[in-house]
Coordinates of C-alpha atoms in Angstrom, one line a residue:
M233 CA 16.3 -50.7 13.9
P234 CA 18.7 -47.4 13.9
A235 CA 17.4 -44.4 15.4
G236 CA 17.6 -42.6 12.2
C237 CA 15.3 -44.6 10.2
A238 CA 12.1 -43.1 11.7
T239 CA 13.0 -39.6 10.5
M240 CA 13.8 -40.7 6.9
S241 CA 10.1 -41.1 6.1
S242 CA 9.5 -37.6 7.3
P243 CA 10.4 -35.7 4.0
A244 CA 8.4 -38.0 2.2
R245 CA 5.4 -37.3 4.3
R246 CA 5.7 -33.9 4.1
A247 CA 6.5 -34.0 -0.1
A248 CA 3.3 -36.5 -0.4
G249 CA 1.0 -33.9 1.9
L250 CA 2.4 -30.9 -0.5
W251 CA 1.8 -32.9 -3.7
L252 CA -2.1 -33.7 -2.2
V253 CA -2.5 -29.8 -1.6
A254 CA -1.0 -28.7 -5.1
V255 CA -3.4 -31.6 -7.1
T256 CA -6.6 -30.7 -4.8
L257 CA -6.0 -26.7 -5.8
L258 CA -5.2 -27.8 -9.5
L259 CA -8.4 -30.0 -9.7
R260 CA -10.2 -27.1 -8.4
V261 CA -9.4 -24.9 -11.3
P262 CA -12.4 -24.3 -13.5
F263 CA -11.7 -25.1 -17.1
V264 CA -15.2 -25.4 -18.1
P265 CA -18.0 -23.0 -17.7
A266 CA -20.5 -23.3 -14.9
P267 CA -22.8 -26.0 -15.2
T268 CA -25.8 -23.5 -14.1
G269 CA -24.8 -20.9 -16.8
I270 CA -24.7 -18.5 -13.9
D271 CA -22.5 -15.6 -14.5
A272 CA -19.9 -15.0 -12.0
F273 CA -21.5 -11.2 -11.8
L274 CA -24.8 -12.0 -11.0
Y275 CA -23.6 -14.4 -8.3
Q276 CA -21.6 -11.7 -6.9
S277 CA -24.4 -9.2 -7.3
Q278 CA -26.9 -11.6 -5.6
V279 CA -24.1 -12.3 -2.6
R280 CA -23.6 -8.2 -2.2
A281 CA -27.5 -7.8 -2.2
T282 CA -27.8 -10.6 0.6
L283 CA -24.9 -8.9 2.6
D284 CA -26.8 -5.4 2.2
V285 CA -30.3 -6.3 3.0
G286 CA -29.4 -9.1 5.6
A287 CA -31.9 -11.5 3.9
L288 CA -32.3 -13.5 1.0
F289 CA -35.2 -11.0 -0.3
W290 CA -34.9 -12.8 -4.1
V291 CA -36.0 -16.0 -2.5
T292 CA -39.7 -15.0 -3.8
R293 CA -40.6 -18.9 -4.2
P294 CA -39.9 -22.1 -2.4
A295 CA -38.1 -23.6 -5.7
A296 CA -35.9 -20.3 -5.5
L297 CA -33.9 -21.9 -2.8
W298 CA -32.8 -24.6 -4.5
G299 CA -32.4 -22.6 -8.0
L300 CA -35.1 -23.7 -9.7
V301 CA -36.6 -20.7 -10.8
P302 CA -35.2 -18.7 -13.8
G303 CA -32.7 -15.9 -12.5
T304 CA -31.7 -17.8 -9.3
I305 CA -28.9 -19.8 -7.9
P306 CA -29.2 -22.2 -5.0
A307 CA -29.0 -20.4 -1.8
G308 CA -26.6 -22.6 -0.1
A309 CA -23.7 -21.1 -1.6
T310 CA -24.8 -17.6 -1.6
T311 CA -25.1 -17.8 2.3
L312 CA -22.2 -19.4 2.8
V313 CA -20.3 -17.0 0.7
A314 CA -22.4 -14.0 2.6
A315 CA -21.8 -15.1 6.0
G316 CA -18.2 -16.0 5.7
S317 CA -17.5 -12.7 4.0
A318 CA -19.4 -10.9 7.1
L319 CA -17.5 -13.1 9.7
T320 CA -14.3 -12.3 8.5
G321 CA -14.8 -8.9 8.0
L322 CA -12.9 -9.0 4.3
P323 CA -14.3 -7.5 1.6
L324 CA -16.7 -9.9 -1.0
Q325 CA -13.9 -9.7 -3.8
E326 CA -10.9 -11.0 -1.3
Y327 CA -13.2 -13.3 0.4
L328 CA -14.1 -15.1 -2.9
L329 CA -10.2 -15.5 -3.8
L330 CA -10.0 -17.2 -0.6
H331 CA -13.3 -19.2 -0.5
S332 CA -12.7 -21.8 -3.2
P333 CA -9.4 -22.9 -2.1
L334 CA -10.1 -23.2 1.6
L335 CA -13.5 -25.2 0.9
A336 CA -11.2 -27.7 -1.2
L337 CA -8.5 -28.0 1.4
L338 CA -11.1 -28.7 4.0
G339 CA -13.3 -31.1 1.9
T340 CA -9.9 -33.1 0.8
A341 CA -8.6 -33.0 4.7
G342 CA -12.2 -34.4 5.6
F343 CA -12.2 -37.3 3.0
W344 CA -8.7 -38.4 3.9
L345 CA -9.8 -38.7 7.7
L346 CA -13.3 -40.6 6.5
A347 CA -11.2 -42.8 4.4
G348 CA -8.7 -43.6 7.0
E349 CA -11.9 -44.6 9.3
A350 CA -12.8 -47.1 6.4
G351 CA -9.5 -48.7 6.6
G352 CA -6.9 -49.3 4.2
G353 CA -3.5 -48.4 3.9
N354 CA -2.2 -44.5 3.3
R355 CA -2.1 -44.9 -0.2
G356 CA -5.6 -45.9 -0.4
R357 CA -6.6 -42.7 1.7
W358 CA -4.5 -40.2 -0.6
L359 CA -6.1 -41.7 -3.7
A360 CA -9.7 -41.5 -1.9
A361 CA -9.0 -38.1 -0.9
L362 CA -8.1 -36.8 -4.6

């Protein structure tokens, strides 16, 4: 094999990686309303209250942790956003702009690695990651 053949696939891999990132981010754009019916302002106000108080004070019943009480949302997302905003030092609005794309890319990369452990070629890994 000529020495130049090994470098010919590098631009194709780079293009495939950029394509995966672009499709991953485009698939996360919300085209439909939230399935829980929660307004974004309510979500942000609960995150802001969690940051101000330092506790999930709105969880008055155990079922509220899973969003099963009217007027509540699942506590996992609220806690993750509050912790991310507090740890990075970014204001809540700026962190929310970074939160969804970063988690989408992290999840896609993790599933791509997991699909590689299951076997198959790179095409199967790319398809599974999407």
